[in-house]
Short mmCIF file of C-alpha atoms in Angstrom, two decimals:
data_model
loop_
_atom_site.label_atom_id
_atom_site.label_comp_id
_atom_site.label_asym_id
_atom_site.label_seq_id
_atom_site.Cartn_x
_atom_site.Cartn_y
_atom_site.Cartn_z
CA LEU A 1 -126.70 77.65 -115.84
CA ASN A 2 -123.11 77.46 -114.60
CA ASP A 3 -123.31 73.75 -113.76
CA HIS A 4 -119.66 73.05 -114.45
CA ASP A 5 -119.72 69.49 -113.15
CA SER A 6 -122.60 68.46 -115.40
CA ALA A 7 -120.98 70.13 -118.39
CA LEU A 8 -117.74 68.26 -117.70
CA ALA A 9 -119.57 64.94 -117.44
CA VAL A 10 -121.26 65.57 -120.81
CA VAL A 11 -118.06 66.38 -122.72
CA GLN A 12 -116.13 63.53 -121.09
CA GLU A 13 -118.75 61.18 -122.46
CA ALA A 14 -119.00 62.90 -125.85
CA LEU A 15 -115.30 63.08 -126.73
CA PRO A 16 -114.62 59.30 -126.87
CA LEU A 17 -117.76 58.88 -128.98
CA ALA A 18 -116.58 61.59 -131.39
CA ARG A 19 -113.19 59.87 -131.72
CA GLN A 20 -114.92 56.58 -132.56
CA SER A 21 -117.38 58.11 -135.04
CA GLY A 22 -114.88 58.61 -137.87
CA ASP A 23 -116.34 62.08 -138.48
CA LYS A 24 -113.27 64.33 -138.29
CA THR A 25 -115.25 67.57 -138.40
CA LEU A 26 -117.38 66.37 -135.50
CA LEU A 27 -114.19 65.50 -133.63
CA VAL A 28 -112.82 69.03 -134.09
CA ASP A 29 -116.06 70.55 -132.78
CA THR A 30 -116.09 68.20 -129.80
CA LEU A 31 -112.44 68.82 -128.96
CA ILE A 32 -113.12 72.56 -128.88
CA SER A 33 -116.30 72.15 -126.82
CA THR A 34 -114.45 69.95 -124.35
CA ALA A 35 -111.60 72.44 -124.08
CA THR A 36 -113.98 75.35 -123.38
CA VAL A 37 -115.48 73.41 -120.47
CA TYR A 38 -112.02 72.91 -118.98
CA LEU A 39 -111.29 76.60 -119.57
CA SER A 40 -114.41 77.53 -117.61
CA ARG A 41 -112.83 75.57 -114.74
CA GLN A 42 -109.51 77.44 -115.22
CA ASP A 43 -107.90 74.10 -116.18
CA THR A 44 -105.68 75.36 -118.98
CA LYS A 45 -103.28 72.40 -118.79
CA THR A 46 -106.03 70.06 -119.96
CA ALA A 47 -107.56 72.53 -122.42
CA LEU A 48 -104.35 73.40 -124.27
CA PRO A 49 -103.53 70.00 -125.86
CA LEU A 50 -107.19 69.55 -126.86
CA LEU A 51 -107.17 72.89 -128.66
CA ASN A 52 -103.84 72.18 -130.33
CA GLU A 53 -105.21 68.86 -131.57
CA ALA A 54 -108.35 70.60 -132.86
CA HIS A 55 -106.29 73.25 -134.62
CA ASP A 56 -103.91 70.74 -136.27
CA LEU A 57 -106.81 68.59 -137.43
CA SER A 58 -108.66 71.64 -138.78
CA LEU A 59 -105.60 72.57 -140.85
CA ARG A 60 -105.41 69.07 -142.34
CA LEU A 61 -109.13 69.11 -143.12
CA GLU A 62 -109.03 72.71 -144.39
CA TYR A 63 -111.87 73.32 -141.93
CA ARG A 64 -111.67 77.08 -141.55
CA TRP A 65 -114.36 77.40 -138.87
CA GLY A 66 -112.54 74.89 -136.71
CA GLU A 67 -109.26 76.68 -137.29
CA ALA A 68 -110.79 80.03 -136.28
CA GLN A 69 -112.57 78.68 -133.23
CA SER A 70 -109.55 76.76 -131.95
CA GLN A 71 -107.36 79.85 -132.37
CA THR A 72 -109.94 81.94 -130.51
CA GLU A 73 -109.95 79.58 -127.55
CA LEU A 74 -106.16 79.25 -127.70
CA GLY A 75 -106.06 83.02 -127.23
CA ALA A 76 -108.23 82.67 -124.12
CA THR A 77 -106.06 79.80 -122.84
CA TYR A 78 -102.79 81.66 -123.26
CA PHE A 79 -104.36 84.72 -121.60
CA GLN A 80 -105.26 82.64 -118.55
CA GLN A 81 -101.68 81.35 -118.48
CA ASP A 82 -100.36 84.94 -118.75
CA GLU A 83 -98.62 83.98 -122.02
CA LEU A 84 -99.62 87.29 -123.51
CA ALA A 85 -97.47 87.27 -126.67
CA LYS A 86 -98.96 83.90 -127.61
CA ALA A 87 -102.46 85.15 -126.75
CA GLU A 88 -101.98 88.22 -128.93
CA SER A 89 -100.81 86.09 -131.84
CA ALA A 90 -103.70 83.61 -131.55
CA ASN A 91 -106.23 86.43 -131.29
CA SER A 92 -104.83 88.07 -134.43
CA LYS A 93 -104.97 84.83 -136.41
CA SER A 94 -108.52 84.03 -135.33
CA LEU A 95 -109.70 87.57 -136.09
CA GLN A 96 -108.33 87.32 -139.63
CA ILE A 97 -110.12 84.03 -140.30
CA TRP A 98 -113.44 85.16 -138.78
CA ARG A 99 -113.36 88.18 -141.07
CA GLU A 100 -112.62 85.98 -144.08
CA LEU A 101 -115.62 83.83 -143.11
CA LYS A 102 -117.74 86.95 -142.54
CA ASP A 103 -118.70 85.53 -139.13
CA LYS A 104 -119.52 88.63 -137.08
CA GLY A 105 -120.05 86.74 -133.82
CA GLY A 106 -116.66 85.08 -134.11
CA GLU A 107 -115.07 88.40 -135.03
CA ALA A 108 -116.55 90.05 -131.94
CA ARG A 109 -115.31 87.27 -129.65
CA ALA A 110 -111.80 87.57 -131.08
CA LEU A 111 -111.94 91.35 -130.64
CA LEU A 112 -113.00 90.95 -127.00
CA TYR A 113 -110.09 88.60 -126.27
CA SER A 114 -107.76 90.95 -128.14
CA GLY A 115 -108.97 93.89 -126.08
CA GLU A 116 -108.47 92.05 -122.80
CA THR A 117 -104.97 91.00 -123.85
CA TYR A 118 -104.08 94.56 -124.87
CA MET A 119 -105.32 95.77 -121.47
CA ARG A 120 -102.98 93.36 -119.69
CA LEU A 121 -100.13 94.45 -121.97
CA GLY A 122 -100.78 98.11 -121.19
CA LYS A 123 -101.81 98.95 -124.77
CA ALA A 124 -104.70 101.23 -123.89
CA HIS A 125 -105.44 102.62 -127.37
CA GLU A 126 -105.47 99.18 -129.02
CA ALA A 127 -107.64 97.80 -126.21
CA THR A 128 -110.18 100.59 -126.54
CA ALA A 129 -110.45 100.17 -130.32
CA ALA A 130 -110.91 96.38 -130.11
CA LEU A 131 -113.46 96.49 -127.28
CA GLU A 132 -115.50 99.27 -128.88
CA LYS A 133 -115.67 97.31 -132.14
CA ALA A 134 -116.74 94.18 -130.22
CA ALA A 135 -119.48 96.09 -128.38
CA THR A 136 -120.77 97.58 -131.65
CA ILE A 137 -120.92 94.20 -133.39
CA TRP A 138 -122.78 92.56 -130.50
CA ARG A 139 -125.20 95.47 -130.32
CA ASP A 140 -125.92 95.04 -134.04
CA LEU A 141 -126.35 91.28 -133.53
CA GLY A 142 -128.73 91.87 -130.61
CA ASP A 143 -126.57 89.95 -128.14
CA SER A 144 -126.97 92.10 -125.03
CA THR A 145 -125.03 89.74 -122.74
CA GLN A 146 -121.88 89.82 -124.85
CA GLN A 147 -122.30 93.56 -125.44
CA ALA A 148 -122.32 94.01 -121.66
CA SER A 149 -119.08 92.01 -121.41
CA ALA A 150 -117.31 94.40 -123.77
CA LEU A 151 -118.75 97.46 -122.03
CA LEU A 152 -117.56 96.20 -118.65
CA ASP A 153 -114.05 95.74 -120.00
CA LEU A 154 -114.18 99.29 -121.36
CA ASN A 155 -115.38 100.42 -117.94
CA PHE A 156 -112.40 98.81 -116.20
CA LEU A 157 -110.10 100.45 -118.73
CA ALA A 158 -111.68 103.87 -118.09
CA ILE A 159 -111.23 103.43 -114.32
CA ARG A 160 -107.58 102.56 -114.90
CA GLN A 161 -107.16 105.76 -116.93
CA GLY A 162 -108.88 107.89 -114.29
CA GLN A 163 -111.89 108.61 -116.54
CA LEU A 164 -114.54 108.11 -113.84
CA GLN A 165 -117.47 109.77 -115.60
CA LYS A 166 -116.90 107.63 -118.68
CA ALA A 167 -116.56 104.56 -116.45
CA LEU A 168 -119.91 105.26 -114.77
CA THR A 169 -121.64 105.78 -118.12
CA LEU A 170 -120.31 102.45 -119.41
CA LEU A 171 -121.20 100.69 -116.16
CA ASN A 172 -124.77 101.97 -116.20
CA GLU A 173 -125.18 100.89 -119.82
CA ALA A 174 -123.82 97.41 -119.03
CA GLN A 175 -126.14 97.08 -116.01
CA SER A 176 -129.15 97.91 -118.16
CA LEU A 177 -128.27 95.03 -120.49
CA VAL A 178 -127.95 92.34 -117.81
CA LYS A 179 -131.56 91.56 -117.03
CA ASP A 180 -131.08 88.36 -115.00
CA LYS A 181 -128.04 88.44 -112.72
CA GLU A 182 -128.71 84.92 -111.44
CA ALA A 183 -128.40 83.60 -115.00
CA GLU A 184 -125.20 85.60 -115.56
CA PRO A 185 -123.28 85.43 -112.26
CA TYR A 186 -119.90 86.19 -113.85
CA LEU A 187 -121.23 89.38 -115.43
CA ALA A 188 -123.00 90.22 -112.18
CA GLY A 189 -119.68 89.74 -110.40
CA GLN A 190 -117.98 92.08 -112.86
CA ILE A 191 -120.66 94.71 -112.29
CA ALA A 192 -120.26 94.45 -108.50
CA MET A 193 -116.48 94.64 -108.92
CA SER A 194 -116.83 97.79 -111.03
CA MET A 195 -119.18 99.37 -108.52
CA GLY A 196 -116.62 98.67 -105.82
CA GLU A 197 -113.88 100.29 -107.88
CA VAL A 198 -115.96 103.43 -108.46
CA TYR A 199 -117.11 103.81 -104.84
CA GLU A 200 -113.56 103.27 -103.62
CA THR A 201 -112.32 106.01 -105.95
CA TYR A 202 -114.92 108.38 -104.51
CA GLY A 203 -113.83 107.47 -100.96
CA GLN A 204 -117.00 105.59 -99.96
CA LEU A 205 -115.04 102.66 -98.55
CA GLU A 206 -117.75 100.79 -96.64
CA THR A 207 -119.93 100.72 -99.75
CA ALA A 208 -116.96 99.67 -101.87
CA LEU A 209 -116.18 96.82 -99.48
CA SER A 210 -119.75 95.53 -99.64
CA TYR A 211 -119.56 95.43 -103.45
CA PHE A 212 -116.22 93.62 -103.46
CA LYS A 213 -117.60 91.02 -101.05
CA GLU A 214 -120.70 90.65 -103.25
CA SER A 215 -118.42 90.15 -106.25
CA LEU A 216 -116.39 87.54 -104.35
CA ALA A 217 -119.52 85.55 -103.53
CA LEU A 218 -120.83 85.72 -107.11
CA TYR A 219 -117.53 84.60 -108.61
CA ARG A 220 -116.82 81.86 -106.05
CA ASP A 221 -120.24 80.42 -105.26
CA HIS A 222 -122.19 80.93 -108.49
CA ALA A 223 -119.86 81.51 -111.46
CA ARG A 224 -117.34 79.04 -109.97
CA ASN A 225 -114.45 81.17 -111.24
CA GLU A 226 -111.72 80.91 -108.63
CA SER A 227 -109.28 83.27 -110.37
CA ALA A 228 -111.88 86.03 -110.43
CA ALA A 229 -112.81 85.21 -106.82
CA ALA A 230 -109.14 85.50 -105.83
CA ASP A 231 -108.96 88.98 -107.34
CA ALA A 232 -112.18 90.06 -105.61
CA SER A 233 -110.82 88.76 -102.31
CA ARG A 234 -107.65 90.80 -102.88
CA LYS A 235 -109.68 93.94 -103.56
CA ALA A 236 -111.77 93.40 -100.43
CA GLY A 237 -108.56 93.09 -98.42
CA HIS A 238 -107.24 96.28 -100.00
CA VAL A 239 -110.29 98.25 -98.84
CA GLN A 240 -110.21 96.66 -95.37
CA ALA A 241 -106.65 97.94 -95.03
CA ARG A 242 -107.78 101.43 -96.04
CA LEU A 243 -110.44 101.18 -93.34
CA GLY A 244 -107.71 100.38 -90.79
CA ASP A 245 -108.53 96.69 -90.29
CA TYR A 246 -105.05 95.42 -91.15
CA SER A 247 -105.30 91.93 -89.64
CA GLU A 248 -108.51 91.18 -91.56
CA ALA A 249 -106.98 92.68 -94.68
CA VAL A 250 -104.04 90.27 -94.50
CA LYS A 251 -106.40 87.30 -94.01
CA GLN A 252 -108.54 88.35 -96.98
CA ILE A 253 -105.56 88.87 -99.30
CA GLU A 254 -103.91 85.61 -98.26
CA GLN A 255 -107.22 83.83 -98.92
CA GLY A 256 -107.16 85.26 -102.43
CA MET A 257 -103.54 84.22 -102.88
CA ARG A 258 -104.34 80.62 -101.91
CA LEU A 259 -107.12 80.50 -104.52
CA ALA A 260 -104.79 81.92 -107.16
CA GLU A 261 -102.01 79.48 -106.25
CA LYS A 262 -104.49 76.61 -106.47
CA ASN A 263 -105.17 77.61 -110.09
CA ASN A 264 -101.52 78.48 -110.80
CA ASP A 265 -102.61 82.00 -111.70
CA GLN A 266 -99.27 83.72 -111.24
CA PHE A 267 -100.61 87.12 -112.24
CA ILE A 268 -103.14 87.16 -109.41
CA VAL A 269 -100.51 85.71 -107.05
CA ALA A 270 -98.28 88.67 -107.95
CA LEU A 271 -101.14 91.11 -107.35
CA CYS A 272 -101.67 89.58 -103.90
CA HIS A 273 -97.98 89.91 -103.02
CA GLU A 274 -98.14 93.55 -104.08
CA GLU A 275 -101.27 94.11 -101.98
CA LEU A 276 -99.68 92.49 -98.93
CA GLY A 277 -96.70 94.77 -99.41
CA LYS A 278 -98.98 97.80 -99.33
CA VAL A 279 -100.64 96.56 -96.13
CA HIS A 280 -97.27 96.05 -94.43
CA LEU A 281 -96.14 99.45 -95.67
CA GLY A 282 -99.23 101.02 -94.12
CA VAL A 283 -98.32 99.76 -90.65
CA GLY A 284 -94.62 100.54 -90.92
CA LEU A 285 -93.37 97.00 -91.49
CA HIS A 286 -90.91 98.14 -94.12
CA ALA A 287 -88.76 95.01 -94.35
CA GLN A 288 -91.82 92.77 -94.87
CA ALA A 289 -93.26 95.24 -97.36
CA ARG A 290 -90.05 95.33 -99.36
CA GLN A 291 -89.97 91.54 -99.58
CA GLU A 292 -93.56 91.39 -100.83
CA PHE A 293 -92.88 94.01 -103.52
CA LEU A 294 -89.81 92.07 -104.66
CA GLU A 295 -91.94 88.90 -104.83
CA ALA A 296 -94.46 90.75 -107.00
CA ILE A 297 -91.78 92.19 -109.31
CA ALA A 298 -90.28 88.71 -109.73
CA ARG A 299 -93.62 87.43 -111.02
CA TYR A 300 -94.49 90.42 -113.18
CA THR A 301 -92.36 91.23 -116.21
CA GLU A 302 -91.94 94.59 -117.93
CA LYS A 303 -92.94 93.06 -121.28
CA LYS A 304 -96.03 91.10 -120.19
CA ASN A 305 -97.30 93.22 -117.27
CA PRO A 306 -95.79 96.70 -117.74
CA ARG A 307 -98.33 98.62 -115.68
CA GLU A 308 -98.20 96.26 -112.70
CA TRP A 309 -94.42 95.81 -112.93
CA ALA A 310 -93.94 99.58 -112.86
CA ARG A 311 -96.46 100.07 -110.06
CA ALA A 312 -94.65 97.53 -107.87
CA HIS A 313 -91.40 99.37 -108.57
CA SER A 314 -93.01 102.63 -107.44
CA PHE A 315 -94.03 101.03 -104.14
CA LEU A 316 -90.56 99.56 -103.78
CA GLY A 317 -89.19 103.07 -104.28
CA GLN A 318 -91.51 104.40 -101.59
CA THR A 319 -90.38 101.67 -99.19
CA ASP A 320 -86.70 102.31 -99.88
CA HIS A 321 -87.23 106.04 -99.36
CA LEU A 322 -88.83 105.41 -95.96
CA GLN A 323 -85.88 103.19 -95.05
CA GLY A 324 -83.45 105.93 -96.02
CA ASN A 325 -82.19 104.23 -99.21
CA ARG A 326 -82.61 107.30 -101.41
CA VAL A 327 -80.44 106.19 -104.33
CA SER A 328 -82.31 102.90 -104.63
CA ALA A 329 -85.64 104.72 -104.23
CA ALA A 330 -84.83 107.19 -107.00
CA LYS A 331 -83.90 104.37 -109.33
CA SER A 332 -87.19 102.56 -108.69
CA TYR A 333 -89.25 105.75 -109.13
CA HIS A 334 -87.48 106.56 -112.41
CA THR A 335 -88.08 103.02 -113.70
CA ALA A 336 -91.78 103.23 -112.86
CA LEU A 337 -92.28 106.71 -114.32
CA ASN A 338 -90.73 105.74 -117.66
CA VAL A 339 -93.16 102.86 -118.06
CA PHE A 340 -96.25 104.83 -116.97
CA GLN A 341 -95.46 107.57 -119.48
CA LYS A 342 -94.88 105.02 -122.21
CA ILE A 343 -98.21 103.20 -121.73
CA GLY A 344 -100.31 106.29 -120.96
CA ASP A 345 -101.25 105.35 -117.37
CA TYR A 346 -102.01 108.86 -116.15
CA THR A 347 -103.38 107.83 -112.75
CA ASN A 348 -100.18 106.07 -111.65
CA GLU A 349 -97.96 108.62 -113.40
CA ALA A 350 -99.54 111.43 -111.34
CA ALA A 351 -99.07 109.42 -108.15
#
């Protein structure tokens, strides 16, 4: 129902009662439930100590379910914080325990988080394997909503790899599984985002823009996910720039950046800096563009965000070339190409 305020009120009342109850297993479950509510609000600073407490207590109690669930949500927390090495480790640990417990639902959730982390790390093959396994498990369990989540992640991955026909097939399958978009606004936002990506790729920019704006509204007003809304706002600005409306593009991207900064989502902030650089580049403001690309590169790292880090370097190279700095441009292009070849990003490599 996406009533985040009511959910927060419930767990804030429940947690003190669980601490007073003397039931340590109940306390673990309540700590994890409370943390997931804060995670749904992108409040990782509050969620993290709750999950660490739940994990430590689970270890002392030898409560394997609590250990697995706390590790699963720690993976999601670290992912939101862009601490991808920690997310990868937590996902691996939770996956091992879920398999020991023969809990297929838990295993699928851990695989989904693993796949999303691998995507961010540029590990396309590992991401595909994890997400396909998650989708298969949820299909077997009859959980169409979670199956759609995995399919949408696979769709984004296919778009990134330039496999548009595969992306459309996955998107259509995911759409068929989401029967009530009002009940699942985050998934509906993902579907709209994917439609925007596909229509943009085919050059139908007005249609793409309408889907990105639909996604923005779903994320912001219904799912209450400001990080996702920030990214949708960035994408809308990107298309507005392609349509030639540069002033509106800057406003839209800066709006997304403010949302991302509010949530301390440095990855989305970096994406917005990169997008602003591209807008400035498009109107010949080379000095401003160069500064934005440097801001993006400073926030990305080759280890955590190889694809984005390399892409920003390629735009920096383009900017330097236009300014006549050919040695610097060649260095940036070479840096970007090495990474794209390493991670198998054929779309950016060809560019």
